[in-house]
PDB file of C-alpha atoms in Angstrom:
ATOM      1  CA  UNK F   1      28.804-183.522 -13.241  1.00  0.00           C
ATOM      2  CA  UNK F   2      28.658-184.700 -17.224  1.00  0.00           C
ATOM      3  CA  UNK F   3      31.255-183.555 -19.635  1.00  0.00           C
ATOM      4  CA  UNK F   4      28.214-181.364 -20.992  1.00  0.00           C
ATOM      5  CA  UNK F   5      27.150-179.759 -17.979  1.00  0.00           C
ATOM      6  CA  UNK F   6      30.849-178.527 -16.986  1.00  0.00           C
ATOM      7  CA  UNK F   7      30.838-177.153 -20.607  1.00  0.00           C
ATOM      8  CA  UNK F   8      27.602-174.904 -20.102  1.00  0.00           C
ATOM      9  CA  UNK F   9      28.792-174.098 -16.469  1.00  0.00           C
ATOM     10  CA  UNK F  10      32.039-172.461 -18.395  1.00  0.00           C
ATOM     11  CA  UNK F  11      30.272-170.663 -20.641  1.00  0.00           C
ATOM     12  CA  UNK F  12      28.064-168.967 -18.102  1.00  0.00           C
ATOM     13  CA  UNK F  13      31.035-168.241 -15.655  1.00  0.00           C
ATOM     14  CA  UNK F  14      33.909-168.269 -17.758  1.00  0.00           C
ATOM     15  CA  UNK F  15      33.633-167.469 -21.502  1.00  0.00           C
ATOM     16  CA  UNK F  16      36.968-165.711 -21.665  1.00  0.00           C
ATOM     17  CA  UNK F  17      38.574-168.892 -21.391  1.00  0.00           C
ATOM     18  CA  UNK F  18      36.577-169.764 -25.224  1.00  0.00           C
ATOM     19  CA  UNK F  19      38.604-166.308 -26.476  1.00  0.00           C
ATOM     20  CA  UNK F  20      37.824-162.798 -26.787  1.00  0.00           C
ATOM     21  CA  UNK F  21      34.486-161.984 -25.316  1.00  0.00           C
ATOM     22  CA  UNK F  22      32.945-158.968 -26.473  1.00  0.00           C
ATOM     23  CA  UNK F  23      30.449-157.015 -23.874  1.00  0.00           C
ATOM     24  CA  UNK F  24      27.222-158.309 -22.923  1.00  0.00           C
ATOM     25  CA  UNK F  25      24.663-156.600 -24.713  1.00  0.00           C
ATOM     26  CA  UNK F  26      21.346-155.500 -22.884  1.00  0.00           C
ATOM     27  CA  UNK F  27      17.453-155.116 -23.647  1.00  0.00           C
ATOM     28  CA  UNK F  28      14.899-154.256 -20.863  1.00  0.00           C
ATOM     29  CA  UNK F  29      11.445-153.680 -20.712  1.00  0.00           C
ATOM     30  CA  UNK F  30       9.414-152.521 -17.247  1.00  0.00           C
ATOM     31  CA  UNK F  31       6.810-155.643 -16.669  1.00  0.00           C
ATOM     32  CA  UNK F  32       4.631-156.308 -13.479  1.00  0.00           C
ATOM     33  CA  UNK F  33       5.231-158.716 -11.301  1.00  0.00           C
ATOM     34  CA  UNK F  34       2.258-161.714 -11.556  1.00  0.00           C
ATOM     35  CA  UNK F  35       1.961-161.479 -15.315  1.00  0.00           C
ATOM     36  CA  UNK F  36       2.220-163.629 -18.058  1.00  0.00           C
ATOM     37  CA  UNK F  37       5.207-163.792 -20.331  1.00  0.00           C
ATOM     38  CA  UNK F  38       5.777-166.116 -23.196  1.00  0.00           C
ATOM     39  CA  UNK F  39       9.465-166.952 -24.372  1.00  0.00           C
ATOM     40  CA  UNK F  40      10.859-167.660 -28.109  1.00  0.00           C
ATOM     41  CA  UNK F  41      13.950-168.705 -28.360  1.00  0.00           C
ATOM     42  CA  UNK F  42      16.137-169.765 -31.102  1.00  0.00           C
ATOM     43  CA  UNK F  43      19.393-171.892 -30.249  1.00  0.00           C
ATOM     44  CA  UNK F  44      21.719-171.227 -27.694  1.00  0.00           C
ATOM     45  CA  UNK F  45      22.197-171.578 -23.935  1.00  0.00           C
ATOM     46  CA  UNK F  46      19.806-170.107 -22.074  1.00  0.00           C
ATOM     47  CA  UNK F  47      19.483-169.307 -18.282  1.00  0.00           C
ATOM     48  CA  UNK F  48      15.631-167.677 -17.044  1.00  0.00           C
ATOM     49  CA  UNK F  49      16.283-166.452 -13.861  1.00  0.00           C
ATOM     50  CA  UNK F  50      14.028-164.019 -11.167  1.00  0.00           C
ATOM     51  CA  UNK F  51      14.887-160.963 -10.023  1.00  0.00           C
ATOM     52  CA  UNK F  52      12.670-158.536  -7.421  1.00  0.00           C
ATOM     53  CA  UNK F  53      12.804-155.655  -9.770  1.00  0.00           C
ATOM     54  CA  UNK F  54       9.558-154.986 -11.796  1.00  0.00           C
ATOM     55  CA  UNK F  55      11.171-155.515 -15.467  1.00  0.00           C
ATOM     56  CA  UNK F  56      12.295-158.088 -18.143  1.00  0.00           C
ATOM     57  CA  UNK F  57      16.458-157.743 -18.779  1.00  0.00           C
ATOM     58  CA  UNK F  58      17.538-159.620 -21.565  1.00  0.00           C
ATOM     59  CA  UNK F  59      21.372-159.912 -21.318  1.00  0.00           C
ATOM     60  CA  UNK F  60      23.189-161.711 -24.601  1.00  0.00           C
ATOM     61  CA  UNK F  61      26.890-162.283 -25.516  1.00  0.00           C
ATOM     62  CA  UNK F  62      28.755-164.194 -27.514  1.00  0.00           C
ATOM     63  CA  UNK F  63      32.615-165.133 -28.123  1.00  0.00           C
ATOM     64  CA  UNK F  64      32.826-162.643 -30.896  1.00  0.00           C
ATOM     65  CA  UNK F  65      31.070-159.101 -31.323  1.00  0.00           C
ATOM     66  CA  UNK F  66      29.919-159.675 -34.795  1.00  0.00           C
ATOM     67  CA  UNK F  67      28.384-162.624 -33.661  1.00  0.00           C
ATOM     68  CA  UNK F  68      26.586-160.880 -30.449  1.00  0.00           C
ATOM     69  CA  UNK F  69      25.269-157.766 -32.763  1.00  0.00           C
ATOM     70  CA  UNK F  70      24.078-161.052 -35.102  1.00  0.00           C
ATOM     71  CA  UNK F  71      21.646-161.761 -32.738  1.00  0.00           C
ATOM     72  CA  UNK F  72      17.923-160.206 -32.449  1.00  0.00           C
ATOM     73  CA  UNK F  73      16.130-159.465 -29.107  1.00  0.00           C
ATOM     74  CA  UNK F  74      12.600-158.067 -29.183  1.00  0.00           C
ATOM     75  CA  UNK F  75      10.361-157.390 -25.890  1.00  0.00           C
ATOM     76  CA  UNK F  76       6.875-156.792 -26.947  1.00  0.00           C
ATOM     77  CA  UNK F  77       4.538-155.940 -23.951  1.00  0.00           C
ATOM     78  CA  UNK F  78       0.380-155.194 -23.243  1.00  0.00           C
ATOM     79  CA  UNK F  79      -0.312-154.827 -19.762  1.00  0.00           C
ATOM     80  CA  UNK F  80       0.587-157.784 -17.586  1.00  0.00           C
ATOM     81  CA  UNK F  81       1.046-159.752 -20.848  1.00  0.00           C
ATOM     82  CA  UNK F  82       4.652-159.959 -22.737  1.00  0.00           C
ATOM     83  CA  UNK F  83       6.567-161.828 -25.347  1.00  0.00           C
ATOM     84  CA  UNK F  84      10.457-161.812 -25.302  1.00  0.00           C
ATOM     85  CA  UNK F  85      11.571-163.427 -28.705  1.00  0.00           C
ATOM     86  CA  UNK F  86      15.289-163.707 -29.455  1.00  0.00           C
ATOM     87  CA  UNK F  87      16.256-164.939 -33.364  1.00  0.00           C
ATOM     88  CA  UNK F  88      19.083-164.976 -35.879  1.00  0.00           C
ATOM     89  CA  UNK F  89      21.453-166.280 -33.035  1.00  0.00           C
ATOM     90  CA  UNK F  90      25.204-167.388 -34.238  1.00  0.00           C
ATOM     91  CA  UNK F  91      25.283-171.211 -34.842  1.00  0.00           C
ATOM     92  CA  UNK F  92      29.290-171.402 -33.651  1.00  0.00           C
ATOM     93  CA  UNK F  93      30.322-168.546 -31.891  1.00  0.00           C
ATOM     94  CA  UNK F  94      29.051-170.289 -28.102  1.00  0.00           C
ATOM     95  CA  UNK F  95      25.897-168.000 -28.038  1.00  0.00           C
ATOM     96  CA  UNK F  96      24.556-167.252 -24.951  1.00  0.00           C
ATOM     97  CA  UNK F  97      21.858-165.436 -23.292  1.00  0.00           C
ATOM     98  CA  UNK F  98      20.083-164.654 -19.341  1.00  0.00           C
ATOM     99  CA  UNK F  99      16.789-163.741 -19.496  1.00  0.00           C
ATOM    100  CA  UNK F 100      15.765-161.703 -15.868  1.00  0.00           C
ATOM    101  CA  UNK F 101      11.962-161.907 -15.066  1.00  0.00           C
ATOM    102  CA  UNK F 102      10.134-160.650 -12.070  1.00  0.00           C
ATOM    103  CA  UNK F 103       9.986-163.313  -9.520  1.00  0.00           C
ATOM    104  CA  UNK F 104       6.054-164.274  -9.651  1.00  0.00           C
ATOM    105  CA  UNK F 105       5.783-164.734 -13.197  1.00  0.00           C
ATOM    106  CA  UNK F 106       3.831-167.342 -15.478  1.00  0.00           C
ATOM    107  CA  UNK F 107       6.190-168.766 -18.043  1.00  0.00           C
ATOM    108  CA  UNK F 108       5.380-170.447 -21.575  1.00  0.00           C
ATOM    109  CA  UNK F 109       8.736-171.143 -23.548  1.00  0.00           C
ATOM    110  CA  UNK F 110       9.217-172.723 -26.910  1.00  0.00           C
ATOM    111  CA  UNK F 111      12.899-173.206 -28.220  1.00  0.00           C
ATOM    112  CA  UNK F 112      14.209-174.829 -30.983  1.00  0.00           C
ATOM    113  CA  UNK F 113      18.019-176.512 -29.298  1.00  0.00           C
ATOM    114  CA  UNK F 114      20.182-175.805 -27.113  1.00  0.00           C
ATOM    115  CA  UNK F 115      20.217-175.905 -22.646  1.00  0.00           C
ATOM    116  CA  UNK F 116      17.597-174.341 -20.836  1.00  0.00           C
ATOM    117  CA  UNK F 117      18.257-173.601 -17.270  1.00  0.00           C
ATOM    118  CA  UNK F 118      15.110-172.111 -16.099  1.00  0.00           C
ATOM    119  CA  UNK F 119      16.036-171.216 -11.857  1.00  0.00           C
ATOM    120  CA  UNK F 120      13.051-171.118  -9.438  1.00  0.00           C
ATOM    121  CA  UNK F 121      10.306-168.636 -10.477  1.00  0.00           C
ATOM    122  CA  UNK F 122       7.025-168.690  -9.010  1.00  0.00           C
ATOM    123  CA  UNK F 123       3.855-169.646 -10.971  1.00  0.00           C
ATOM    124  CA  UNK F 124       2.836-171.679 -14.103  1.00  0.00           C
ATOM    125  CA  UNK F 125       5.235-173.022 -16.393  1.00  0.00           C
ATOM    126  CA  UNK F 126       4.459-174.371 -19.717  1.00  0.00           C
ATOM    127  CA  UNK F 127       8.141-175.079 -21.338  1.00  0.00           C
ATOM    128  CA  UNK F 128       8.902-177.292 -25.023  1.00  0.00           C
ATOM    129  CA  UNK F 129      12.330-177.657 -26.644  1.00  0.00           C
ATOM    130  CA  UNK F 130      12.813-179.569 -30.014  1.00  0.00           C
ATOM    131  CA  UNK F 131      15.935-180.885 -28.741  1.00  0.00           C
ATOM    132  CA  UNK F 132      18.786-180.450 -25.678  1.00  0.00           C
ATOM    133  CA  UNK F 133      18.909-180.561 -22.463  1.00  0.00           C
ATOM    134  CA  UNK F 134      15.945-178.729 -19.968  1.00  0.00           C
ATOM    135  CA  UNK F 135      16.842-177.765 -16.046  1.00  0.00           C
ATOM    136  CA  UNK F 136      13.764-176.781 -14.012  1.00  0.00           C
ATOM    137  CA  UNK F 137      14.036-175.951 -10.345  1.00  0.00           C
ATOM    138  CA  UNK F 138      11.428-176.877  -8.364  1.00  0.00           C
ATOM    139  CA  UNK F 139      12.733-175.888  -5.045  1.00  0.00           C
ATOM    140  CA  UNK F 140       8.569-175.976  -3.843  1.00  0.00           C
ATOM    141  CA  UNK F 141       6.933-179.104  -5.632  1.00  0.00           C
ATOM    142  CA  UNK F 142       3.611-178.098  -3.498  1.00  0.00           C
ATOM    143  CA  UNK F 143       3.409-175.317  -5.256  1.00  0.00           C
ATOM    144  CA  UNK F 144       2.057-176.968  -8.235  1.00  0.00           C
ATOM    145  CA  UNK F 145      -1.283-178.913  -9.065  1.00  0.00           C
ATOM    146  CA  UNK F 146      -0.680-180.983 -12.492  1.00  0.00           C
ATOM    147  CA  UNK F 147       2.291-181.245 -13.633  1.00  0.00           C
ATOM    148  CA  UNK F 148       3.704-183.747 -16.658  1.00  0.00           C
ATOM    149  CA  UNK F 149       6.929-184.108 -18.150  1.00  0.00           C
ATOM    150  CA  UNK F 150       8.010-186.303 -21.328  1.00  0.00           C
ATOM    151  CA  UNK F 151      10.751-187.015 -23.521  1.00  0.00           C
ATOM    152  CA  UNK F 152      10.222-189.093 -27.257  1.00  0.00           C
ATOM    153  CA  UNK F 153      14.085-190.057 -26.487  1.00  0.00           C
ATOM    154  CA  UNK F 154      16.005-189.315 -23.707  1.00  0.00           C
ATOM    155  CA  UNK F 155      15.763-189.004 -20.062  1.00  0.00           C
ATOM    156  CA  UNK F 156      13.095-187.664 -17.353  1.00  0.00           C
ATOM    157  CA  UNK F 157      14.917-187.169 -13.971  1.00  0.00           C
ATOM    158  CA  UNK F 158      12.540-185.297 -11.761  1.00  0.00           C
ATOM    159  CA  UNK F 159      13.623-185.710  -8.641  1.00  0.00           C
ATOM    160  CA  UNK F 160      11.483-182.678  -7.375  1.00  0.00           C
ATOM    161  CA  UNK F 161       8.178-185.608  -8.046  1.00  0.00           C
ATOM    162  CA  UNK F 162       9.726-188.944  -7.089  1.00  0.00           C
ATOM    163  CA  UNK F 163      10.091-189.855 -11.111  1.00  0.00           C
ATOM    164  CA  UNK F 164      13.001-190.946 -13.025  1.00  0.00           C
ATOM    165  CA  UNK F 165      12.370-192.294 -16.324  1.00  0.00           C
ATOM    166  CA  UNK F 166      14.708-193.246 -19.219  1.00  0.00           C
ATOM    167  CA  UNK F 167      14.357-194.220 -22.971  1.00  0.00           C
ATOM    168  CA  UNK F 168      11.615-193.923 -25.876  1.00  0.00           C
ATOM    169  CA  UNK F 169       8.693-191.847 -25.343  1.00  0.00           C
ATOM    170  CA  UNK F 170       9.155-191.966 -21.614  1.00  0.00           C
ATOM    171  CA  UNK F 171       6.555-189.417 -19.329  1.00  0.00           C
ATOM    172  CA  UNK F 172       4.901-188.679 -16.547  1.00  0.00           C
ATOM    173  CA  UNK F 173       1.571-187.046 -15.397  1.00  0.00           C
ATOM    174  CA  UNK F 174       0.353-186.207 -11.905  1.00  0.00           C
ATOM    175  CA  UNK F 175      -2.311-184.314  -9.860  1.00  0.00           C
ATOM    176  CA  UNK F 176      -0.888-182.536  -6.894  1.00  0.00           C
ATOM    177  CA  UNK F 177      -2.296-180.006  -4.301  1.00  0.00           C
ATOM    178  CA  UNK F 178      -0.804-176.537  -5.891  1.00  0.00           C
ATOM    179  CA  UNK F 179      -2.498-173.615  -7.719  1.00  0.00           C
ATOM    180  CA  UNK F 180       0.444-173.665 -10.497  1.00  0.00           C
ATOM    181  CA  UNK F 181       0.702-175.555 -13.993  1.00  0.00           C
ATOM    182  CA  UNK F 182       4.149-177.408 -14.906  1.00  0.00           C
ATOM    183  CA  UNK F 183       4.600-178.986 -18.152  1.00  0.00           C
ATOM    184  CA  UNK F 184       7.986-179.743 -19.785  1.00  0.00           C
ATOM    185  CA  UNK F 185       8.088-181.539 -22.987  1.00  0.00           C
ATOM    186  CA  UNK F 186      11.264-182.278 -25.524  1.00  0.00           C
ATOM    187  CA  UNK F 187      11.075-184.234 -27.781  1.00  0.00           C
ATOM    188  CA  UNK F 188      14.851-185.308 -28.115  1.00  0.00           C
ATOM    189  CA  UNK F 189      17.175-184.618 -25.022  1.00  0.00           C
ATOM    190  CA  UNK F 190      16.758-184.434 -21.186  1.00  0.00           C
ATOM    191  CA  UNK F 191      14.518-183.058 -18.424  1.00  0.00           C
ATOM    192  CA  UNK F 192      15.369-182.222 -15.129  1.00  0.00           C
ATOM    193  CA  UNK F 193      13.282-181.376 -12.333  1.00  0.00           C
ATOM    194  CA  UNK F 194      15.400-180.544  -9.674  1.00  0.00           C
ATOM    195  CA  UNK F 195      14.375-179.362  -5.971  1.00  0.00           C
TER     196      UNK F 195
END
């Protein structure tokens, strides 16, 4: 495990050791299961994650509580449709944030920096960072019909599709035999499409 990666994985599990952590604070929204949510995100560690309850949970914290309040989370929601946007996060106070979706769930993300763990939700996926490091699980790489990935510099590693690519302007495109969309761009940093 990188230097960088054992850095996130503390923050996540252990941000007391980093100093005083205030308490997490919360948003939720109720949202159906099979809709469509779209995901703005300014910089920070992120982790999207499924849960089998029928509602978006947006759960932020920082290592100060100035710097947690600082922050602005917004659900917005029609129907089966819903936008989670979450600005005016801290640049140095190890911002951090889990965003809870229902399980079956089509996903388009934009972020400007940061990590991006997204953990394995079912349906499309449509994901672009400016810069840092994207996770993907693809625990069920049948599940999806085309699928592309690309970097302008960095690294492609998706193991989930037989690809590992490396350098400038490095990407990959495919056809495969599932009903789901994946597409993961950024333009400086790493992908990872891990099964």
């Amino acid at each position: 495990m990188s230097v960088r990666k054992v850095f996130v994985f503390l923050l996540f599990t252990a941000s007391g050791l980093m100093g005083q952590a205030s308490s997490p604070a919360v948003t939720e929204e109720p949202f159906v299961s099979g809709g469509s949510l779209r995901v703005r995100l300014e910089s920070g560690a992120y982790v999207i994650q499924p849960t089998d309850a029928e509602k978006i949970v947006v759960t932020v914290s920082a290592d100060t509580h100035d710097a947690e309040r600082q922050a602005q989370v917004v659900i917005q929601r029609h129907r089966s449709d819903a936008t989670v946007t979450v600005r005016n996060t801290p640049d140095r106070h190890h911002f951090r944030a889990v965003i809870e979706v229902p399980r079956r769930t089509d996903l388009q993300v934009r972020m400007t920096a940061g990590d991006l763990h997204v953990r394995p939700i079912e349906g499309s996926k449509d994901v672009e960072l400016n810069a840092g490091e994207l996770v993907i699980e693809v625990p069920k790489p049948e599940e999806y019909g085309h699928r592309d990935a690309g970097v302008w510099a960095g690294s492609v590693e998706a193991a989930a599709f037989d690809v590992s690519k490396g350098g400038l302007f490095r990407s990959f495109d495919q056809p495969g035999p599932g009903r789901y969309r994946l597409h993961a761009h950024v333009l400086s940093g790493e992908i990872q499409l891990q099964r």
